[in-house]
GROMACS .gro file of C-alpha atoms in nm:
model
  304
    1MET     CA    1  -0.004  -0.021  -0.055
    2LEU     CA    2   0.291   0.259   0.095
    3GLU     CA    3   0.635   0.257  -0.009
    4LEU     CA    4   0.956   0.515   0.138
    5GLU     CA    5   1.324   0.359  -0.071
    6ASN     CA    6   1.571   0.605   0.083
    7VAL     CA    7   1.403   0.911   0.127
    8ILE     CA    8   1.568   1.250   0.241
    9LYS     CA    9   1.370   1.532   0.340
   10ARG     CA   10   1.649   1.888   0.460
   11TYR     CA   11   1.528   2.212   0.574
   12GLY     CA   12   1.778   2.466   0.501
   13SER     CA   13   2.090   2.277   0.736
   14LEU     CA   14   1.863   2.055   0.906
   15THR     CA   15   1.803   1.703   0.756
   16ALA     CA   16   1.440   1.547   0.863
   17LEU     CA   17   1.462   1.236   0.722
   18ASP     CA   18   1.773   1.096   0.680
   19GLY     CA   19   1.720   0.811   0.407
   20VAL     CA   20   1.426   0.693   0.531
   21SER     CA   21   1.272   0.343   0.381
   22LEU     CA   22   0.924   0.184   0.509
   23LYS     CA   23   0.669  -0.070   0.355
   24ILE     CA   24   0.333  -0.084   0.482
   25GLU     CA   25   0.088  -0.364   0.361
   26ALA     CA   26  -0.277  -0.310   0.283
   27GLY     CA   27  -0.495  -0.419   0.598
   28GLU     CA   28  -0.147  -0.298   0.850
   29PHE     CA   29  -0.272  -0.042   1.157
   30PHE     CA   30   0.103   0.084   1.136
   31GLY     CA   31   0.279   0.289   1.425
   32LEU     CA   32   0.485   0.580   1.403
   33LEU     CA   33   0.667   0.645   1.746
   34GLY     CA   34   0.873   0.932   1.824
   35PRO     CA   35   0.870   1.281   2.046
   36ASN     CA   36   0.819   1.597   1.861
   37GLY     CA   37   1.099   1.696   1.638
   38ALA     CA   38   1.147   1.303   1.533
   39GLY     CA   39   1.041   1.393   1.176
   40LYS     CA   40   0.682   1.213   1.203
   41SER     CA   41   0.489   1.498   1.057
   42THR     CA   42   0.793   1.560   0.799
   43LEU     CA   43   0.703   1.170   0.705
   44MET     CA   44   0.320   1.242   0.708
   45SER     CA   45   0.383   1.563   0.469
   46LEU     CA   46   0.586   1.368   0.269
   47VAL     CA   47   0.346   1.094   0.184
   48ALA     CA   48   0.008   1.293   0.138
   49GLY     CA   49   0.213   1.487  -0.118
   50LEU     CA   50   0.200   1.794   0.058
   51ARG     CA   51   0.608   1.824   0.032
   52SER     CA   52   0.837   1.670  -0.186
   53PRO     CA   53   1.134   1.433  -0.066
   54ASP     CA   54   1.480   1.580  -0.135
   55ALA     CA   55   1.532   1.252  -0.252
   56GLY     CA   56   1.479   0.906  -0.250
   57HIS     CA   57   1.103   0.773  -0.424
   58ILE     CA   58   0.729   0.716  -0.227
   59THR     CA   59   0.451   0.483  -0.402
   60VAL     CA   60   0.078   0.406  -0.283
   61ASN     CA   61  -0.085   0.156  -0.370
   62ARG     CA   62   0.184   0.050  -0.609
   63GLN     CA   63   0.149   0.382  -0.816
   64ALA     CA   64   0.446   0.734  -0.793
   65LEU     CA   65   0.293   0.948  -0.594
   66SER     CA   66   0.529   1.233  -0.788
   67ASN     CA   67   0.226   1.472  -0.995
   68ARG     CA   68  -0.047   1.143  -0.969
   69PRO     CA   69  -0.389   1.237  -0.885
   70GLU     CA   70  -0.500   0.886  -0.865
   71ALA     CA   71  -0.238   0.825  -0.608
   72ARG     CA   72  -0.303   1.107  -0.395
   73ALA     CA   73  -0.744   0.983  -0.432
   74ALA     CA   74  -0.617   0.710  -0.250
   75LEU     CA   75  -0.470   0.931   0.079
   76GLY     CA   76  -0.701   1.082   0.394
   77LEU     CA   77  -0.475   1.250   0.599
   78VAL     CA   78  -0.573   1.352   0.885
   79PRO     CA   79  -0.316   1.638   1.041
   80GLN     CA   80  -0.186   1.710   1.327
   81HIS     CA   81  -0.348   2.065   1.369
   82ILE     CA   82  -0.736   2.105   1.343
   83ALA     CA   83  -0.808   2.263   0.947
   84LEU     CA   84  -1.178   2.274   1.006
   85TYR     CA   85  -1.350   2.659   0.911
   86PRO     CA   86  -1.451   2.739   1.222
   87LYS     CA   87  -1.713   2.976   1.224
   88LEU     CA   88  -1.875   2.739   0.931
   89ASN     CA   89  -2.102   2.434   1.104
   90ALA     CA   90  -2.029   2.068   1.102
   91ASP     CA   91  -2.210   1.984   0.752
   92GLN     CA   92  -2.145   2.273   0.622
   93ASN     CA   93  -1.780   2.210   0.692
   94LEU     CA   94  -1.816   1.820   0.558
   95ARG     CA   95  -1.973   1.941   0.229
   96ILE     CA   96  -1.665   2.161   0.129
   97PHE     CA   97  -1.477   1.858   0.165
   98GLY     CA   98  -1.674   1.597   0.011
   99GLN     CA   99  -1.745   1.900  -0.282
  100LEU     CA  100  -1.364   1.924  -0.313
  101TYR     CA  101  -1.320   1.506  -0.353
  102GLY     CA  102  -1.591   1.582  -0.608
  103LEU     CA  103  -1.860   1.421  -0.472
  104ARG     CA  104  -2.224   1.585  -0.514
  105GLY     CA  105  -2.570   1.481  -0.443
  106SER     CA  106  -2.690   1.166  -0.236
  107VAL     CA  107  -2.352   1.023  -0.255
  108LEU     CA  108  -2.218   1.320  -0.039
  109ARG     CA  109  -2.540   1.345   0.194
  110ASP     CA  110  -2.519   0.982   0.278
  111ARG     CA  111  -2.161   0.950   0.386
  112ILE     CA  112  -2.172   1.257   0.558
  113ASP     CA  113  -2.482   1.141   0.772
  114GLU     CA  114  -2.235   0.828   0.789
  115GLY     CA  115  -1.972   0.997   0.896
  116LEU     CA  116  -2.158   1.189   1.175
  117GLU     CA  117  -2.301   0.931   1.296
  118ALA     CA  118  -2.034   0.679   1.341
  119MET     CA  119  -1.848   1.035   1.516
  120GLN     CA  120  -2.147   1.045   1.747
  121LEU     CA  121  -2.189   1.486   1.626
  122THR     CA  122  -2.495   1.408   1.462
  123ASP     CA  123  -2.682   1.629   1.745
  124ARG     CA  124  -2.457   1.882   1.691
  125ARG     CA  125  -2.450   1.892   1.256
  126ARG     CA  126  -2.575   2.287   1.262
  127ASP     CA  127  -2.351   2.404   1.540
  128PRO     CA  128  -2.037   2.647   1.500
  129VAL     CA  129  -1.718   2.429   1.435
  130GLN     CA  130  -1.568   2.699   1.682
  131ASN     CA  131  -1.865   2.650   1.971
  132PHE     CA  132  -1.686   2.232   1.956
  133SER     CA  133  -1.448   2.108   2.191
  134GLY     CA  134  -1.181   1.983   2.129
  135GLY     CA  135  -1.206   1.668   2.084
  136MET     CA  136  -1.532   1.700   1.885
  137GLN     CA  137  -1.328   1.915   1.626
  138ARG     CA  138  -1.080   1.603   1.613
  139ARG     CA  139  -1.342   1.378   1.552
  140LEU     CA  140  -1.492   1.606   1.277
  141ASN     CA  141  -1.169   1.611   1.119
  142ILE     CA  142  -1.154   1.247   1.105
  143VAL     CA  143  -1.467   1.227   0.923
  144ALA     CA  144  -1.363   1.468   0.640
  145ALA     CA  145  -1.104   1.280   0.619
  146LEU     CA  146  -1.259   0.965   0.543
  147LEU     CA  147  -1.510   1.156   0.283
  148HIS     CA  148  -1.405   0.992  -0.011
  149ARG     CA  149  -1.351   0.651   0.147
  150PRO     CA  150  -0.972   0.615   0.127
  151LYS     CA  151  -0.737   0.305   0.140
  152LEU     CA  152  -0.488   0.465   0.295
  153LEU     CA  153  -0.577   0.691   0.616
  154LEU     CA  154  -0.263   0.940   0.745
  155CYS     CA  155  -0.377   1.023   1.142
  156ASP     CA  156  -0.094   1.263   1.245
  157GLU     CA  157  -0.125   1.223   1.661
  158PRO     CA  158  -0.515   1.284   1.646
  159THR     CA  159  -0.575   1.248   1.929
  160ALA     CA  160  -0.391   1.574   2.087
  161GLY     CA  161  -0.517   1.796   2.337
  162VAL     CA  162  -0.866   1.522   2.320
  163ASP     CA  163  -1.078   1.472   2.604
  164PRO     CA  164  -1.075   1.040   2.720
  165GLN     CA  165  -1.384   1.014   2.608
  166SER     CA  166  -1.323   1.186   2.228
  167ARG     CA  167  -0.999   0.962   2.276
  168ASN     CA  168  -1.197   0.631   2.329
  169ALA     CA  169  -1.414   0.704   2.102
  170ILE     CA  170  -1.143   0.780   1.746
  171PHE     CA  171  -0.987   0.415   1.910
  172GLU     CA  172  -1.275   0.212   1.830
  173PHE     CA  173  -1.351   0.406   1.496
  174LEU     CA  174  -1.011   0.370   1.383
  175GLU     CA  175  -0.974  -0.005   1.487
  176LYS     CA  176  -1.318  -0.084   1.301
  177LEU     CA  177  -1.216   0.132   1.038
  178ASN     CA  178  -0.874  -0.109   1.035
  179ARG     CA  179  -1.087  -0.426   1.064
  180GLU     CA  180  -1.295  -0.360   0.765
  181GLY     CA  181  -0.988  -0.321   0.614
  182LEU     CA  182  -0.841   0.039   0.578
  183THR     CA  183  -0.500   0.071   0.590
  184VAL     CA  184  -0.340   0.275   0.915
  185ILE     CA  185  -0.059   0.496   0.971
  186TYR     CA  186  -0.096   0.655   1.276
  187SER     CA  187   0.194   0.870   1.459
  188THR     CA  188   0.199   0.936   1.795
  189HIS     CA  189   0.446   1.015   2.040
  190TYR     CA  190   0.179   0.804   2.364
  191MET     CA  191   0.369   0.486   2.408
  192GLU     CA  192   0.009   0.340   2.516
  193GLU     CA  193  -0.154   0.453   2.196
  194ALA     CA  194   0.074   0.260   1.973
  195THR     CA  195   0.053  -0.056   2.164
  196ARG     CA  196  -0.314  -0.040   2.243
  197LEU     CA  197  -0.412   0.023   1.844
  198CYS     CA  198  -0.069  -0.068   1.595
  199SER     CA  199  -0.031  -0.375   1.429
  200ARG     CA  200   0.349  -0.294   1.340
  201ILE     CA  201   0.532   0.012   1.489
  202GLY     CA  202   0.822   0.189   1.395
  203ILE     CA  203   1.056   0.380   1.632
  204ILE     CA  204   1.121   0.709   1.441
  205ASP     CA  205   1.419   0.988   1.567
  206HIS     CA  206   1.636   1.189   1.495
  207GLY     CA  207   1.487   1.168   1.082
  208LYS     CA  208   1.544   0.752   1.126
  209VAL     CA  209   1.412   0.486   1.157
  210PRO     CA  210   1.620   0.223   1.356
  211ALA     CA  211   1.353  -0.025   1.465
  212LEU     CA  212   1.006  -0.200   1.325
  213GLY     CA  213   0.826  -0.474   1.372
  214THR     CA  214   0.522  -0.620   1.611
  215LEU     CA  215   0.566  -0.502   1.959
  216ASP     CA  216   0.650  -0.892   2.041
  217GLU     CA  217   0.936  -0.809   1.802
  218LEU     CA  218   1.084  -0.495   1.945
  219LEU     CA  219   1.067  -0.626   2.309
  220LEU     CA  220   1.322  -0.871   2.090
  221LYS     CA  221   1.605  -0.598   2.104
  222LEU     CA  222   1.591  -0.554   2.484
  223PRO     CA  223   1.917  -0.659   2.608
  224PHE     CA  224   1.697  -0.809   2.918
  225GLU     CA  225   1.336  -1.061   2.963
  226GLU     CA  226   1.181  -0.812   3.266
  227GLU     CA  227   1.317  -0.504   3.494
  228ILE     CA  228   1.253  -0.490   3.835
  229ARG     CA  229   1.153  -0.184   3.971
  230PHE     CA  230   1.116  -0.057   4.408
  231PRO     CA  231   1.118   0.279   4.550
  232LEU     CA  232   1.399   0.518   4.512
  233ASP     CA  233   1.502   0.625   4.882
  234ASP     CA  234   1.734   0.628   5.142
  235SER     CA  235   1.704   0.271   5.198
  236THR     CA  236   1.707   0.128   4.876
  237THR     CA  237   2.004   0.372   4.763
  238PRO     CA  238   2.306   0.137   4.887
  239LEU     CA  239   2.097  -0.198   4.658
  240ALA     CA  240   2.064   0.041   4.379
  241ALA     CA  241   2.451   0.137   4.391
  242ARG     CA  242   2.549  -0.288   4.431
  243LEU     CA  243   2.311  -0.330   4.138
  244ALA     CA  244   2.559  -0.109   3.926
  245SER     CA  245   2.734  -0.400   3.826
  246CYS     CA  246   2.493  -0.639   3.712
  247GLY     CA  247   2.253  -0.432   3.493
  248ALA     CA  248   2.149  -0.163   3.412
  249VAL     CA  249   1.988   0.054   3.700
  250GLU     CA  250   1.807   0.359   3.603
  251GLU     CA  251   1.628   0.588   3.865
  252GLY     CA  252   1.263   0.732   3.749
  253GLU     CA  253   0.968   0.954   3.949
  254GLY     CA  254   1.010   0.830   4.267
  255HIS     CA  255   1.129   0.485   4.213
  256PHE     CA  256   1.438   0.245   4.039
  257ARG     CA  257   1.436   0.011   3.766
  258PHE     CA  258   1.666  -0.266   3.743
  259ARG     CA  259   1.727  -0.447   3.433
  260PRO     CA  260   1.962  -0.768   3.472
  261GLN     CA  261   2.229  -0.842   3.234
  262PRO     CA  262   2.235  -1.154   3.030
  263GLY     CA  263   2.232  -1.467   3.250
  264TYR     CA  264   2.184  -1.253   3.579
  265LYS     CA  265   1.916  -1.482   3.835
  266LEU     CA  266   1.686  -1.364   4.042
  267SER     CA  267   1.728  -1.585   4.294
  268SER     CA  268   2.079  -1.355   4.307
  269PHE     CA  269   1.873  -1.034   4.349
  270TYR     CA  270   1.651  -1.117   4.631
  271GLN     CA  271   1.971  -1.266   4.836
  272LEU     CA  272   2.090  -0.937   4.829
  273THR     CA  273   1.782  -0.769   4.910
  274GLU     CA  274   1.750  -1.007   5.200
  275SER     CA  275   2.113  -0.951   5.325
  276LEU     CA  276   1.999  -0.565   5.254
  277GLY     CA  277   1.700  -0.623   5.544
  278LEU     CA  278   1.480  -0.491   5.261
  279PRO     CA  279   1.139  -0.691   5.216
  280ALA     CA  280   0.975  -0.823   4.903
  281ARG     CA  281   0.699  -0.618   4.926
  282LEU     CA  282   0.903  -0.305   4.795
  283PHE     CA  283   0.983  -0.466   4.469
  284THR     CA  284   0.791  -0.528   4.139
  285SER     CA  285   0.892  -0.746   3.853
  286GLN     CA  286   0.751  -0.712   3.491
  287ARG     CA  287   0.755  -0.770   3.140
  288PRO     CA  288   0.964  -0.453   2.954
  289THR     CA  289   0.788  -0.192   2.801
  290LEU     CA  290   0.781  -0.028   2.406
  291GLU     CA  291   0.901   0.255   2.647
  292ALA     CA  292   1.226   0.055   2.770
  293VAL     CA  293   1.302  -0.016   2.414
  294PHE     CA  294   1.249   0.301   2.293
  295LEU     CA  295   1.513   0.423   2.574
  296HIS     CA  296   1.745   0.136   2.478
  297LEU     CA  297   1.784   0.221   2.107
  298THR     CA  298   1.738   0.622   2.128
  299GLY     CA  299   1.941   0.724   2.444
  300ARG     CA  300   1.647   0.871   2.583
  301THR     CA  301   1.300   0.921   2.736
  302LEU     CA  302   1.018   0.941   2.486
  303ARG     CA  303   0.939   1.286   2.614
  304GLU     CA  304   1.226   1.440   2.600
   0.00000   0.00000   0.00000
């Protein structure tokens, strides 16, 4: 459905994308995970045809994107920033976008009705968009992007500034569309969104994609199989110092994270804690997270 081959994009001396290659199959829910400034929005704008790459090739549905209206017609874009006319109502906004896609008459009316119902906006269709909450505007933007029935939907951080109820409605709607066959590329800097929604995830940082795969495949890139957390205080600081030679010890918000090196036996860990007089209830063991993968591959936390 989408292929990027050695794509480069520069803004002056800044290289926003540095030789990115990706292949997205039809029907995937693909996540593009990275911090602000990593290159997510630049990649989305290139795929949408809003900007041109300085080098490399992009194909959509096996057609070159450059100067090919039929390739762009296969795309729907939910931009990072709200793209609606605030003084017009929801129905008027959707009629404008539908007509830009070439839709007319009963086909356009039916698709507007379907979209508003799916996003629970039917009762607000006559209200000016400037009176909508941020979550409602986001949901309306998604409806506008789907009116022409695209084969590939680009979602560039579509839940920014959204309330929990709208966020969940967006998740459920996109999951339903994906089950029905729509290919979705979803950029986010929220780990929990990528974990819940995406069948495959590409980690992007400094304009490169150092890793991609399913969550299980990404977790295999870690040199440890589990991590242990315990409170950060005066009683546990000596333990953290002793563990430094046995694996990675990191400070979080009010806690330590210990990630044992390969071959380290957890029985040794609990013998050490017992010798220091630390009760077992202080320690929790858990499977590594997507955040741990990101930190391991990039050397920084996602929100830095």
